[in-house]
Short mmCIF file of C-alpha atoms in Angstrom, two decimals:
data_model
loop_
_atom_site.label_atom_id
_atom_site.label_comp_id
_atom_site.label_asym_id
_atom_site.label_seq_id
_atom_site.Cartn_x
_atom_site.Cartn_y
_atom_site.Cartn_z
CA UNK A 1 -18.58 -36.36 -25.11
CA UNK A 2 -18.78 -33.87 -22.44
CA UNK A 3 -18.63 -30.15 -23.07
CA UNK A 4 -15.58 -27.41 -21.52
CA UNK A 5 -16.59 -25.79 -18.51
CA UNK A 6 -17.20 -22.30 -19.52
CA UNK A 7 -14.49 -20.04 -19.31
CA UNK A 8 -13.65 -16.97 -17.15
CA UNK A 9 -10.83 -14.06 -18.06
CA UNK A 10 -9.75 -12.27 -15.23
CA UNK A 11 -8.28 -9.27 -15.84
CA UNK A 12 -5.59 -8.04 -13.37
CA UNK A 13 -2.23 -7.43 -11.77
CA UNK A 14 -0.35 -11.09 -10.44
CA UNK A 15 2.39 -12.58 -9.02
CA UNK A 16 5.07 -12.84 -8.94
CA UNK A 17 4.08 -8.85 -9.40
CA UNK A 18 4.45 -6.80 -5.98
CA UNK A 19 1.06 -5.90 -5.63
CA UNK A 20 -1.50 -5.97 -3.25
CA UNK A 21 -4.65 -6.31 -5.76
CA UNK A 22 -2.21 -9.81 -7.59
CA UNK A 23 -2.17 -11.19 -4.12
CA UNK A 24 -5.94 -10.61 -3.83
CA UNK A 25 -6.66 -12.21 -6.99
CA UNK A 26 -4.08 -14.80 -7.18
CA UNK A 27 -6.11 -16.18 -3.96
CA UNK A 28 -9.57 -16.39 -6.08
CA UNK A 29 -8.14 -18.05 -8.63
CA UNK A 30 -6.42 -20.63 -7.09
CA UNK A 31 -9.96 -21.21 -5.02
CA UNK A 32 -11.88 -21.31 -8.43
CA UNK A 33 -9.70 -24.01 -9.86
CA UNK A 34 -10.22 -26.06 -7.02
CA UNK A 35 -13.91 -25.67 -7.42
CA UNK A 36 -13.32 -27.01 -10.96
CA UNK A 37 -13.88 -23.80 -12.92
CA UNK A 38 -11.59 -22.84 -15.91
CA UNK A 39 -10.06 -19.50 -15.29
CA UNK A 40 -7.37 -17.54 -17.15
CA UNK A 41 -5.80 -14.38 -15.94
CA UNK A 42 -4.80 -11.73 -18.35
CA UNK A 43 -2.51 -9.58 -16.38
CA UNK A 44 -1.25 -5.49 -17.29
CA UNK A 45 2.52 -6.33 -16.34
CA UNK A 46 4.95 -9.30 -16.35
CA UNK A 47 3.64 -11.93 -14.39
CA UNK A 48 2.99 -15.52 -13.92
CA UNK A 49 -0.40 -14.85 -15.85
CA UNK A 50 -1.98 -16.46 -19.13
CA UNK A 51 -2.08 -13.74 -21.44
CA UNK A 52 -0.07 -10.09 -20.96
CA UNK A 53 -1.56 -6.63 -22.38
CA UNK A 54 -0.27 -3.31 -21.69
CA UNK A 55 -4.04 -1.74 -20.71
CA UNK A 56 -4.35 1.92 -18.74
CA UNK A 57 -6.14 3.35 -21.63
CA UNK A 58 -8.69 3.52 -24.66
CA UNK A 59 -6.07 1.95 -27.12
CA UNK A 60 -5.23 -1.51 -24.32
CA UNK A 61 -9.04 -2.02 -23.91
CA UNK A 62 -9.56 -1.58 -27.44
CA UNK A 63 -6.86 -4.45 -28.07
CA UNK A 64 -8.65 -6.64 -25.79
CA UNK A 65 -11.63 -6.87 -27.72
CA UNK A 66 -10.75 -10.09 -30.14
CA UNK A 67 -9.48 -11.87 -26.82
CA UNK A 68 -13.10 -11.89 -25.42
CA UNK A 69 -14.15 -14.25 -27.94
CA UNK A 70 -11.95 -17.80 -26.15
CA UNK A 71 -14.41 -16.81 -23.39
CA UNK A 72 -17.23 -17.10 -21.67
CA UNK A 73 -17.63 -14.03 -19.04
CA UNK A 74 -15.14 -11.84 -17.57
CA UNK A 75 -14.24 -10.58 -14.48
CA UNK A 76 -11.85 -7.38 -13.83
CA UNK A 77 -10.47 -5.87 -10.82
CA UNK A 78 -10.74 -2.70 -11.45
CA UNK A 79 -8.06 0.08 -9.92
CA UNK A 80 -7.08 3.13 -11.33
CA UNK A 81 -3.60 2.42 -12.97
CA UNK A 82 -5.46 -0.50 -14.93
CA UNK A 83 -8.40 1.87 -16.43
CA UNK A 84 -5.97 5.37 -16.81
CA UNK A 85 -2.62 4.57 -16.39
CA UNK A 86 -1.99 5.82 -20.06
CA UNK A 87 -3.98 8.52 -20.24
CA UNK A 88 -2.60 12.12 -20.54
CA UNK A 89 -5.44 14.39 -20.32
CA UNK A 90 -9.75 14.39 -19.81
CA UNK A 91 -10.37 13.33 -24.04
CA UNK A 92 -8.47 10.14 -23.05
CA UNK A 93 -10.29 9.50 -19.39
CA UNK A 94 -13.20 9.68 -21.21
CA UNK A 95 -12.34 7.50 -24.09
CA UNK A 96 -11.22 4.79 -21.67
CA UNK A 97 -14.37 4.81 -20.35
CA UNK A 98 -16.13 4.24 -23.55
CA UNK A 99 -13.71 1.42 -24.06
CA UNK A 100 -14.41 -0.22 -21.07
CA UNK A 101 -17.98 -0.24 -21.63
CA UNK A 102 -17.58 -1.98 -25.15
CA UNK A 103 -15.59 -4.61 -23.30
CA UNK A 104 -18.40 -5.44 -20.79
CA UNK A 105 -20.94 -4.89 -23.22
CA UNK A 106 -19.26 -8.32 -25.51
CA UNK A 107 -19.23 -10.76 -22.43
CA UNK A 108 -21.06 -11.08 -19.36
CA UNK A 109 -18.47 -8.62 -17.12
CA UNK A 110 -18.22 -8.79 -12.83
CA UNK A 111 -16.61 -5.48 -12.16
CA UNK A 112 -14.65 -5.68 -8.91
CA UNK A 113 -13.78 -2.17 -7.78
CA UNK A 114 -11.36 -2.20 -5.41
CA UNK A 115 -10.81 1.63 -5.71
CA UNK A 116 -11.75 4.81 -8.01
CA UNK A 117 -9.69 7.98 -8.95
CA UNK A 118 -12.83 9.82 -7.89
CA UNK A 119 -11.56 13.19 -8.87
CA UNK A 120 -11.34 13.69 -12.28
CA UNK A 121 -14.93 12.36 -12.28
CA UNK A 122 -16.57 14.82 -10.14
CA UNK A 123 -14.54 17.88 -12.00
CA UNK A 124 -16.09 16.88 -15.38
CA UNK A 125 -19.59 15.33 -16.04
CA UNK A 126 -18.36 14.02 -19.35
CA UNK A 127 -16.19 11.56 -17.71
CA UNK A 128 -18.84 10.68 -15.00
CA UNK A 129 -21.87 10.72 -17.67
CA UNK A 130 -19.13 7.48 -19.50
CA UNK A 131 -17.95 6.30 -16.41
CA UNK A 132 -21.82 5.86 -14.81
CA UNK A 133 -22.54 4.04 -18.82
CA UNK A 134 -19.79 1.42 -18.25
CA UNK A 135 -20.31 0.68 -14.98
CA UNK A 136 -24.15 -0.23 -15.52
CA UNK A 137 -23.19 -1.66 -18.50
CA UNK A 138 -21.79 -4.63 -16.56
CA UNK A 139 -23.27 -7.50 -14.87
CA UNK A 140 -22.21 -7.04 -11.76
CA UNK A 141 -21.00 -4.28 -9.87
CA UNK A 142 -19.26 -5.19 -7.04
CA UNK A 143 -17.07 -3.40 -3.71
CA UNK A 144 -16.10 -4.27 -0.24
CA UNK A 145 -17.87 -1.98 2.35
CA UNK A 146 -20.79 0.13 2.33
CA UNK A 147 -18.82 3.16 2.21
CA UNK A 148 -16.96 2.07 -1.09
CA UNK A 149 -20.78 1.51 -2.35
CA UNK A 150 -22.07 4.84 -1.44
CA UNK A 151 -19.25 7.00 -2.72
CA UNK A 152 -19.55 4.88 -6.32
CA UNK A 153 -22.85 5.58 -6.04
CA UNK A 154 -22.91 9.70 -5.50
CA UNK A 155 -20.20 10.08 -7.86
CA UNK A 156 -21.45 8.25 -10.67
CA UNK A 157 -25.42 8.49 -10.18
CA UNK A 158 -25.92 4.78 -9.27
CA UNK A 159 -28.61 3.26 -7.21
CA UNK A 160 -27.39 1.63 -3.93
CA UNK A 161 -29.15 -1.66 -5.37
CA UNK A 162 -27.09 -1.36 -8.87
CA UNK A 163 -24.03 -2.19 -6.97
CA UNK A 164 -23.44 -5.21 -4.60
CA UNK A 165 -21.23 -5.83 -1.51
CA UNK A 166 -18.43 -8.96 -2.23
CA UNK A 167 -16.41 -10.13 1.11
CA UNK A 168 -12.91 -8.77 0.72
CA UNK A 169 -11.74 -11.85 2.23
CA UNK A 170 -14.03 -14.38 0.83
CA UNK A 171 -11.50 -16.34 -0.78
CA UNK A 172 -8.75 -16.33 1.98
CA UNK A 173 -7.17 -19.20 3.38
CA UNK A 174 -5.23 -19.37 6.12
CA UNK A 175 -1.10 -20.18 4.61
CA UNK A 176 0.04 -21.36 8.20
CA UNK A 177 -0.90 -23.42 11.01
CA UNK A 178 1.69 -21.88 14.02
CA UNK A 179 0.71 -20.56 17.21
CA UNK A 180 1.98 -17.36 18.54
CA UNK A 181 5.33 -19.38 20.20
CA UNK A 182 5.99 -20.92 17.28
CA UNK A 183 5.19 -18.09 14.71
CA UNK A 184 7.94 -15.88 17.13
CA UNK A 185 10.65 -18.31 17.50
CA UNK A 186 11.23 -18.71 13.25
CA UNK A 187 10.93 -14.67 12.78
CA UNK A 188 13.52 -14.48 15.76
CA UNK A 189 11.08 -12.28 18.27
CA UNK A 190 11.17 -11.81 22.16
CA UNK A 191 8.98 -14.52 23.12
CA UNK A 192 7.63 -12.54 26.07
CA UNK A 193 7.66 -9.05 24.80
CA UNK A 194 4.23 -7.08 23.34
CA UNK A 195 4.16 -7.06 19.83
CA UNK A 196 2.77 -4.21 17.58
CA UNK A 197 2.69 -5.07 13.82
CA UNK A 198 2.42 -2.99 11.30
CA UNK A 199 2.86 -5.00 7.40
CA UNK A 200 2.38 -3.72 4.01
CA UNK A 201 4.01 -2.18 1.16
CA UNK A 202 5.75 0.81 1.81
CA UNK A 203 3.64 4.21 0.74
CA UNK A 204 3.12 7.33 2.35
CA UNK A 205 -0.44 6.78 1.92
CA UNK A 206 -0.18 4.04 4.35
CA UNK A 207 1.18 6.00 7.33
CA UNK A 208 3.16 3.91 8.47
CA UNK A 209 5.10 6.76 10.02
CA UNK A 210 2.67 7.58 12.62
CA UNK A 211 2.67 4.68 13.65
CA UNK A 212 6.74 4.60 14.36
CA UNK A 213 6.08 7.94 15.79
CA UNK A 214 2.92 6.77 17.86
CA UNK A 215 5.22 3.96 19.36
CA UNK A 216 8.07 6.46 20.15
CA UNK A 217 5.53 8.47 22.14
CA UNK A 218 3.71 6.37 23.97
CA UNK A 219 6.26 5.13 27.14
CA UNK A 220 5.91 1.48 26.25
CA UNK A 221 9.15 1.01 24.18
CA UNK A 222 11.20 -1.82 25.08
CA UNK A 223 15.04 -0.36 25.82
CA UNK A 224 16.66 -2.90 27.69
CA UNK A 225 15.09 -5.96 26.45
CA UNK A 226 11.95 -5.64 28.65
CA UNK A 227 8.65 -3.83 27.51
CA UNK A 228 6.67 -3.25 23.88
CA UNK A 229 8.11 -4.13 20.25
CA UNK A 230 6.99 -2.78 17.15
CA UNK A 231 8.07 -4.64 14.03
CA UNK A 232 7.38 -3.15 10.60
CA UNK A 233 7.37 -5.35 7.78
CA UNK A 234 7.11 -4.55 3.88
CA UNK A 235 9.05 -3.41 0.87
CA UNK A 236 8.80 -0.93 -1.96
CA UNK A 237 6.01 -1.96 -4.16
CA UNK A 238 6.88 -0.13 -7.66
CA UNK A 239 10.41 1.49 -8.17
CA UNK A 240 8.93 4.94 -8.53
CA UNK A 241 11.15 7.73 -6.61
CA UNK A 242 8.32 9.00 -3.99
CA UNK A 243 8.14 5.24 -2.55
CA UNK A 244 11.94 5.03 -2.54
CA UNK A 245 12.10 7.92 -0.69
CA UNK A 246 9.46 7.42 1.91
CA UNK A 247 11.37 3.98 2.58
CA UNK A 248 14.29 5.39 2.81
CA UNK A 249 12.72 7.67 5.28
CA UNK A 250 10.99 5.28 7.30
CA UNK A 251 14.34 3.80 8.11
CA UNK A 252 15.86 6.33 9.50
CA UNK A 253 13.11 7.37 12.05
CA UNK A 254 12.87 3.83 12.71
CA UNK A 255 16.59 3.83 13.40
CA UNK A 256 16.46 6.75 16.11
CA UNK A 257 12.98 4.60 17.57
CA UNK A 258 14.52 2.28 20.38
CA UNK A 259 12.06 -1.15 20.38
CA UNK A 260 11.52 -0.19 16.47
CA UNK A 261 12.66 -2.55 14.26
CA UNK A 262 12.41 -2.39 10.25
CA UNK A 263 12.07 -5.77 8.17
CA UNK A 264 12.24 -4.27 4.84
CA UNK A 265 11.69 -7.07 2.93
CA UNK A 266 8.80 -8.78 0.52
CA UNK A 267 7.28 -11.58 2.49
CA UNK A 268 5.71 -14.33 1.18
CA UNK A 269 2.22 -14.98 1.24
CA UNK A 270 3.08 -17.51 4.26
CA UNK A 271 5.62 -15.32 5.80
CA UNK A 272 3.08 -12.68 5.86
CA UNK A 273 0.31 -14.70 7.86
CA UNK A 274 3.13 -15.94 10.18
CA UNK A 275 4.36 -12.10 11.18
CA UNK A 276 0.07 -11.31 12.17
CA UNK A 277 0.30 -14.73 14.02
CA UNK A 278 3.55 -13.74 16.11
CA UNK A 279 1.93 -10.25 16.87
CA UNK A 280 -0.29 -9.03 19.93
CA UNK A 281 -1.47 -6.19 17.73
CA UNK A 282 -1.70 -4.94 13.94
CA UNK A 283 -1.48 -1.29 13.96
CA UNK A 284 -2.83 -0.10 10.32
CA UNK A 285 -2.67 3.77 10.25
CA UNK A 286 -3.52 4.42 6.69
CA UNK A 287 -3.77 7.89 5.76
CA UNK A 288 -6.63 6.87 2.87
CA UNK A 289 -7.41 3.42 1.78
CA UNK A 290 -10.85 2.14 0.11
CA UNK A 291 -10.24 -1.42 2.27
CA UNK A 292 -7.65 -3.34 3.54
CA UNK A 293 -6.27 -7.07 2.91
CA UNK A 294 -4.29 -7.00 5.93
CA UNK A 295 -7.29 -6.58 8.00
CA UNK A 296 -9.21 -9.35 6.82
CA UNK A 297 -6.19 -11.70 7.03
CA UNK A 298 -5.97 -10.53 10.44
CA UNK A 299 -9.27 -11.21 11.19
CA UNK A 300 -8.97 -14.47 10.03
CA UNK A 301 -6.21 -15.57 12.09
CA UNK A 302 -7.69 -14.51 15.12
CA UNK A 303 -5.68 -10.82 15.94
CA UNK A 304 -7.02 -7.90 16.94
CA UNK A 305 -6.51 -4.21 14.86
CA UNK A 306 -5.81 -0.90 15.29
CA UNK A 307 -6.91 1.05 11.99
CA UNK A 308 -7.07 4.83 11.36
CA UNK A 309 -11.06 5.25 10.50
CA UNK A 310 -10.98 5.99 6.47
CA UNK A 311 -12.72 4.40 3.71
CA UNK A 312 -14.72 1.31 4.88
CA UNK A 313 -12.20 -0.50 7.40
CA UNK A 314 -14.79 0.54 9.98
CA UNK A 315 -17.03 -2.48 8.31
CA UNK A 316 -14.29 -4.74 8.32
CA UNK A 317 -12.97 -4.72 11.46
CA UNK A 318 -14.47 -7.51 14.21
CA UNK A 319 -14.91 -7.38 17.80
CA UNK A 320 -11.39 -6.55 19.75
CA UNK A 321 -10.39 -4.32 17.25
CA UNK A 322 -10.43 -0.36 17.52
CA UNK A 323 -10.57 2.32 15.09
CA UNK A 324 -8.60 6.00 16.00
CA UNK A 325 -9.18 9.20 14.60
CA UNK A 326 -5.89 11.03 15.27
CA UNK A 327 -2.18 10.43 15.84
CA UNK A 328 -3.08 11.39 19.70
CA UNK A 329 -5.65 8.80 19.71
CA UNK A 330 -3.43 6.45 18.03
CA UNK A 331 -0.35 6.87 20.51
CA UNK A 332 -3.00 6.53 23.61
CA UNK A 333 -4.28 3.26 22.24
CA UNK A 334 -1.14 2.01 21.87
CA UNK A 335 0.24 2.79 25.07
CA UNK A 336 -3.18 1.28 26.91
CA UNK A 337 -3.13 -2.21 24.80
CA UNK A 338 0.66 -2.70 25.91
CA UNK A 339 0.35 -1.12 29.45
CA UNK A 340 -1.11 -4.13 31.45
CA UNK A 341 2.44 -5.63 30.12
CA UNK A 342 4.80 -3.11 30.45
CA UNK A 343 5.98 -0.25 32.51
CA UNK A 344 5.30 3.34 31.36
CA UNK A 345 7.83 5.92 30.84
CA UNK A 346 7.77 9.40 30.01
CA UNK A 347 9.07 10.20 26.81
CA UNK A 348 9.09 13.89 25.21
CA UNK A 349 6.58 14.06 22.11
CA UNK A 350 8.25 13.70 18.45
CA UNK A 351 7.20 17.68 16.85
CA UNK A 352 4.91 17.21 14.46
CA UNK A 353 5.69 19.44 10.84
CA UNK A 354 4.01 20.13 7.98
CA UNK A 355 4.25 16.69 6.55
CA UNK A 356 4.48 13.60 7.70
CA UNK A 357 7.41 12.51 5.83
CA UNK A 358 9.05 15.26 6.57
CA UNK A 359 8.73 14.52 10.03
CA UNK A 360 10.12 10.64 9.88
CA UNK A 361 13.30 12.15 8.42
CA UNK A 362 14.08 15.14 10.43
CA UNK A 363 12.52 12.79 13.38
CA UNK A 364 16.16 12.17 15.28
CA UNK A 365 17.93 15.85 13.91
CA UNK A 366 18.39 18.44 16.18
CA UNK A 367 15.95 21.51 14.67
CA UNK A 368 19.18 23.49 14.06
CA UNK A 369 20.29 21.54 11.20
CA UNK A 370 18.51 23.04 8.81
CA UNK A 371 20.48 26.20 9.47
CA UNK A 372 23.79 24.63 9.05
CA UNK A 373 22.99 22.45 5.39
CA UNK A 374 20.72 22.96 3.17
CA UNK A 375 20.90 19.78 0.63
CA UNK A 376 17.94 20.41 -0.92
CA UNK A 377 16.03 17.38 -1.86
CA UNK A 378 16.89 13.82 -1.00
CA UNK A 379 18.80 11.82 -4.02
CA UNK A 380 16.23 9.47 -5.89
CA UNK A 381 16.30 7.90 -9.53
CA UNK A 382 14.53 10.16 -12.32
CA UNK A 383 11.32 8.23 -13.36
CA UNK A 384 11.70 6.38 -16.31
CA UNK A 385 8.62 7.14 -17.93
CA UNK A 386 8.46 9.42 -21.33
CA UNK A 387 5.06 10.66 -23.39
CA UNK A 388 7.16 9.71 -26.66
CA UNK A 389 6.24 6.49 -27.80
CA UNK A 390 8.26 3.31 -26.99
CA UNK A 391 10.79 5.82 -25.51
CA UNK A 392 9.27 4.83 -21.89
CA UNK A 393 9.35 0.99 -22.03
CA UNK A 394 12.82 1.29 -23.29
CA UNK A 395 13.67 3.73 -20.11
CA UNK A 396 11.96 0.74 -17.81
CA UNK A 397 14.05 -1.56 -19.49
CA UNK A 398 17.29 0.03 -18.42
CA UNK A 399 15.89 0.67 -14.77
CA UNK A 400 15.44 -3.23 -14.31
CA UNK A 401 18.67 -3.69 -16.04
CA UNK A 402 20.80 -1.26 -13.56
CA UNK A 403 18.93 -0.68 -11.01
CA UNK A 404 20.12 -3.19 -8.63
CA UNK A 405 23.91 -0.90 -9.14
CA UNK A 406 22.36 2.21 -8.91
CA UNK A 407 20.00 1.79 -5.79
CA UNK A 408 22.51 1.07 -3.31
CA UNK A 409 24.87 3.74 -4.51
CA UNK A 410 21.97 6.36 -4.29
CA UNK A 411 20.86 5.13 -1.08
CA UNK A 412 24.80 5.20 0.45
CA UNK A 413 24.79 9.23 -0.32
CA UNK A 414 21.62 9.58 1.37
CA UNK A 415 23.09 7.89 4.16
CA UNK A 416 26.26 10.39 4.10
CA UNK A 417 24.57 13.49 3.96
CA UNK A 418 22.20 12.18 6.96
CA UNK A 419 25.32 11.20 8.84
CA UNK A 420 27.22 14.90 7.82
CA UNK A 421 23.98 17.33 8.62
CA UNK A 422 23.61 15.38 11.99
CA UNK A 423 27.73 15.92 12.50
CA UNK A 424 27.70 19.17 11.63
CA UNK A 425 24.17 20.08 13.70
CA UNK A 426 26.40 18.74 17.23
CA UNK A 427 28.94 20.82 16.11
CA UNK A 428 26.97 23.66 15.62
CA UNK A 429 25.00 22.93 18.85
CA UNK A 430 28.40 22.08 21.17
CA UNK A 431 29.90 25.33 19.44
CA UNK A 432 26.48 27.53 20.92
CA UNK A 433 26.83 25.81 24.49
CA UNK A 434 30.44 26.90 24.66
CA UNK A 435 29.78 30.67 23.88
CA UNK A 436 27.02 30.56 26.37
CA UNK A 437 29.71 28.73 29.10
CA UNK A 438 32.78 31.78 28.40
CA UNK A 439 29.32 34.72 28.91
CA UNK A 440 29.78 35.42 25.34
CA UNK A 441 26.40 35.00 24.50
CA UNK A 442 23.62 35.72 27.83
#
């Protein structure tokens, strides 16, 4: 009689779930199995997972205690949301902390971070004095880049040997076998034309924005069906207002972008390696990131990138790819890499603003508008989250239930008061160019 191959929880986010981290994971799993091991995944949110437990705080890590017994070690991607999500103020950080380490103190724990909130920690030492127990309280610690290693390290008092470096894209597997013809003819692109890419869920934190306003600047735009293309592909990852809104953004400066085009949409996992096969160039112009997935499937179907310098990406990247430092940087390298196939034209530079969503929406309104309708804040669904208890589940219930009805509606008034400030900003404008025509106005 032969014994069961020991067995392995691992604790995170998965699909179906939108989530960069599930994707990650659902990967090593699926390469695990096929190496024979017995893995289960316990997963924070609905999913296709094992086992479901609402974590994101000392009471979820506390529950998970008795399910450590059906197993033999552990592995958890660790993120933020999955260690705080819950918590309301510093007692509770701290406590989740101390929860965590009684977790990896009953089974043999590999703690993947992928990223840190790094704040909280460094404001109070009682959180980093738990936070630094946990953490060597595991087996393994384990990031992606050097740079992930040394910030863990100076935040939480670590020794550069205490922590170990894991391949972001150890387990990836190319999901499809096209060339670049191929790959362009199903997703219905120019066959000829330069392609930029840029492919992720939609955040502000990504920046995809300067990119869209990178492409507008640099003279390589295709406008009559000959020149440079740059596709952006990606959908809202949680239905929380602030990513609805920078979508909803995004499309309308991609809208005034001639050669932009916007694929908002969730792609497969084989969808997703087919849009970096059809491109010439992914252009990843995160604002902050720890490391990136889409670079390391990049790199592994043979495409060069173009990635803002932040976090580690500079020790991910492979030869043919560049790093840039500054939207002027970014626009330059853009316009050079699609120059040798494309003519250069002039084009006026979008005015920066404060913000960089700010700037996406106002990208294609005349700078009058303002003074002729103020609308205040862009329309968005209140959160449906609530400190009372069960009150906030019950909330999330009822966004799932109507939010398909209430979404479009929402987005159709945006729409509206786009299309009447722009109206009413030509009026305003024609009305000034008359006065000036009659000499009632020098």
């Amino acid at each position: 009689m032969t014994s069961a191959a020991p067995a392995t929880l691992m604790i995170t986010p998965y699909p179906p779930y939108r989530d960069g981290i599930a994707i990650y994971a659902a990967q090593e799993v699926i390469a695990r199995r096929r190496a024979g091991e017995n893995v289960q995944v316990l997963s924070p949110v609905p999913s296709a997972a094992h086992q479901h437990l609402v974590l994101g705080g000392p009471k979820g890590w506390g529950r998970l205690l008795p399910r450590l017994a059906a197993f033999d070690r552990v592995i958890i991607q660790l993120y933020p949301e999955l260690l705080h999500g819950a918590c309301r103020n510093p007692i509770e950080r701290v406590a989740a902390w101390v929860a965590l380490e009684a977790v990896v103190r009953r089974r043999p724990t590999e703690l993947r971070v992928h990223e840190v909130d790094y704040g909280p920690a460094r404001r109070n030492p009682a959180e980093r004095a738990a936070g630094a127990r946990a953490l060597r309280a595991a087996e393994t610690i384990a990031v992606h880049t050097p740079a992930e290693r040394t910030t863990l390290c100076e935040t939480f008092g670590l020794d550069e040997h205490e922590v170990s470096l894991f391949d972001h894209g150890t387990y990836f597997a190319a999901r499809s076998d096209l060339n670049k013809e191929q790959a362009r003819a199903e997703l219905g692109i120019d066959p000829a034309g330069y392609v930029f890419l840029t492919i992720g869920f939609l955040q502000a934190h990504k920046g995809f924005d300067r990119a869209v306003r990178a492409f507008a600047e640099s003279g390589v735009a295709s406008t009559d069906g000959a020149g440079a293309e740059l596709h952006v592909v990606g959908s809202v990852r949680v239905d929380v207002p602030e990513f609805v809104a920078y979508a909803a953004s995004l499309r309308r400066q991609i809208d005034a972008v001639p050669g932009a085009h916007f694929h908002e949409r969730y792609v497969s996992d084989d969808a997703f390696d087919r849009w970096i096969i059809a491109a010439d160039l992914v252009v990843l112009p995160y604002r902050e990131i720890f490391s990136s997935g889409v670079i390391e499937r990049a790199n592994l179907l043979g495409r060069p990138v173009l990635a803002s310098r932040v976090g580690g990406l500079s020790e991910q990247i492979q030869a043919g790819s560049e790093l840039f430092d500054n939207d002027d940087e970014l626009r330059e390298m853009m316009a050079e890499r699609a120059g040798g196939a494309v003519e250069r034209v002039t084009v006026r530079p979008v005015e920066a603003t404060t913000t960089a969503i700010e700037a996406a929406v106002r990208a294609s309104l005349p700078t009058s508008s303002s003074s002729v309708l103020d609308l205040g804040e862009r329309l968005t669904l209140p959160p449906p989250y609530s400190h009372r208890p069960l009150v906030g589940r019950f909330k999330q219930a009822v966004r799932i239930v109507t939010g398909w009805q209430l979404h479009p509606i929402v987005d159709r008034i945006n729409r509206l008061e786009s299309q009447l400030e722009q109206v009413l900003s030509e009026r305003e404008a024609a009305s000034s160019r008359d006065e000036h025509a009659d000499g009632v106005v020098e």
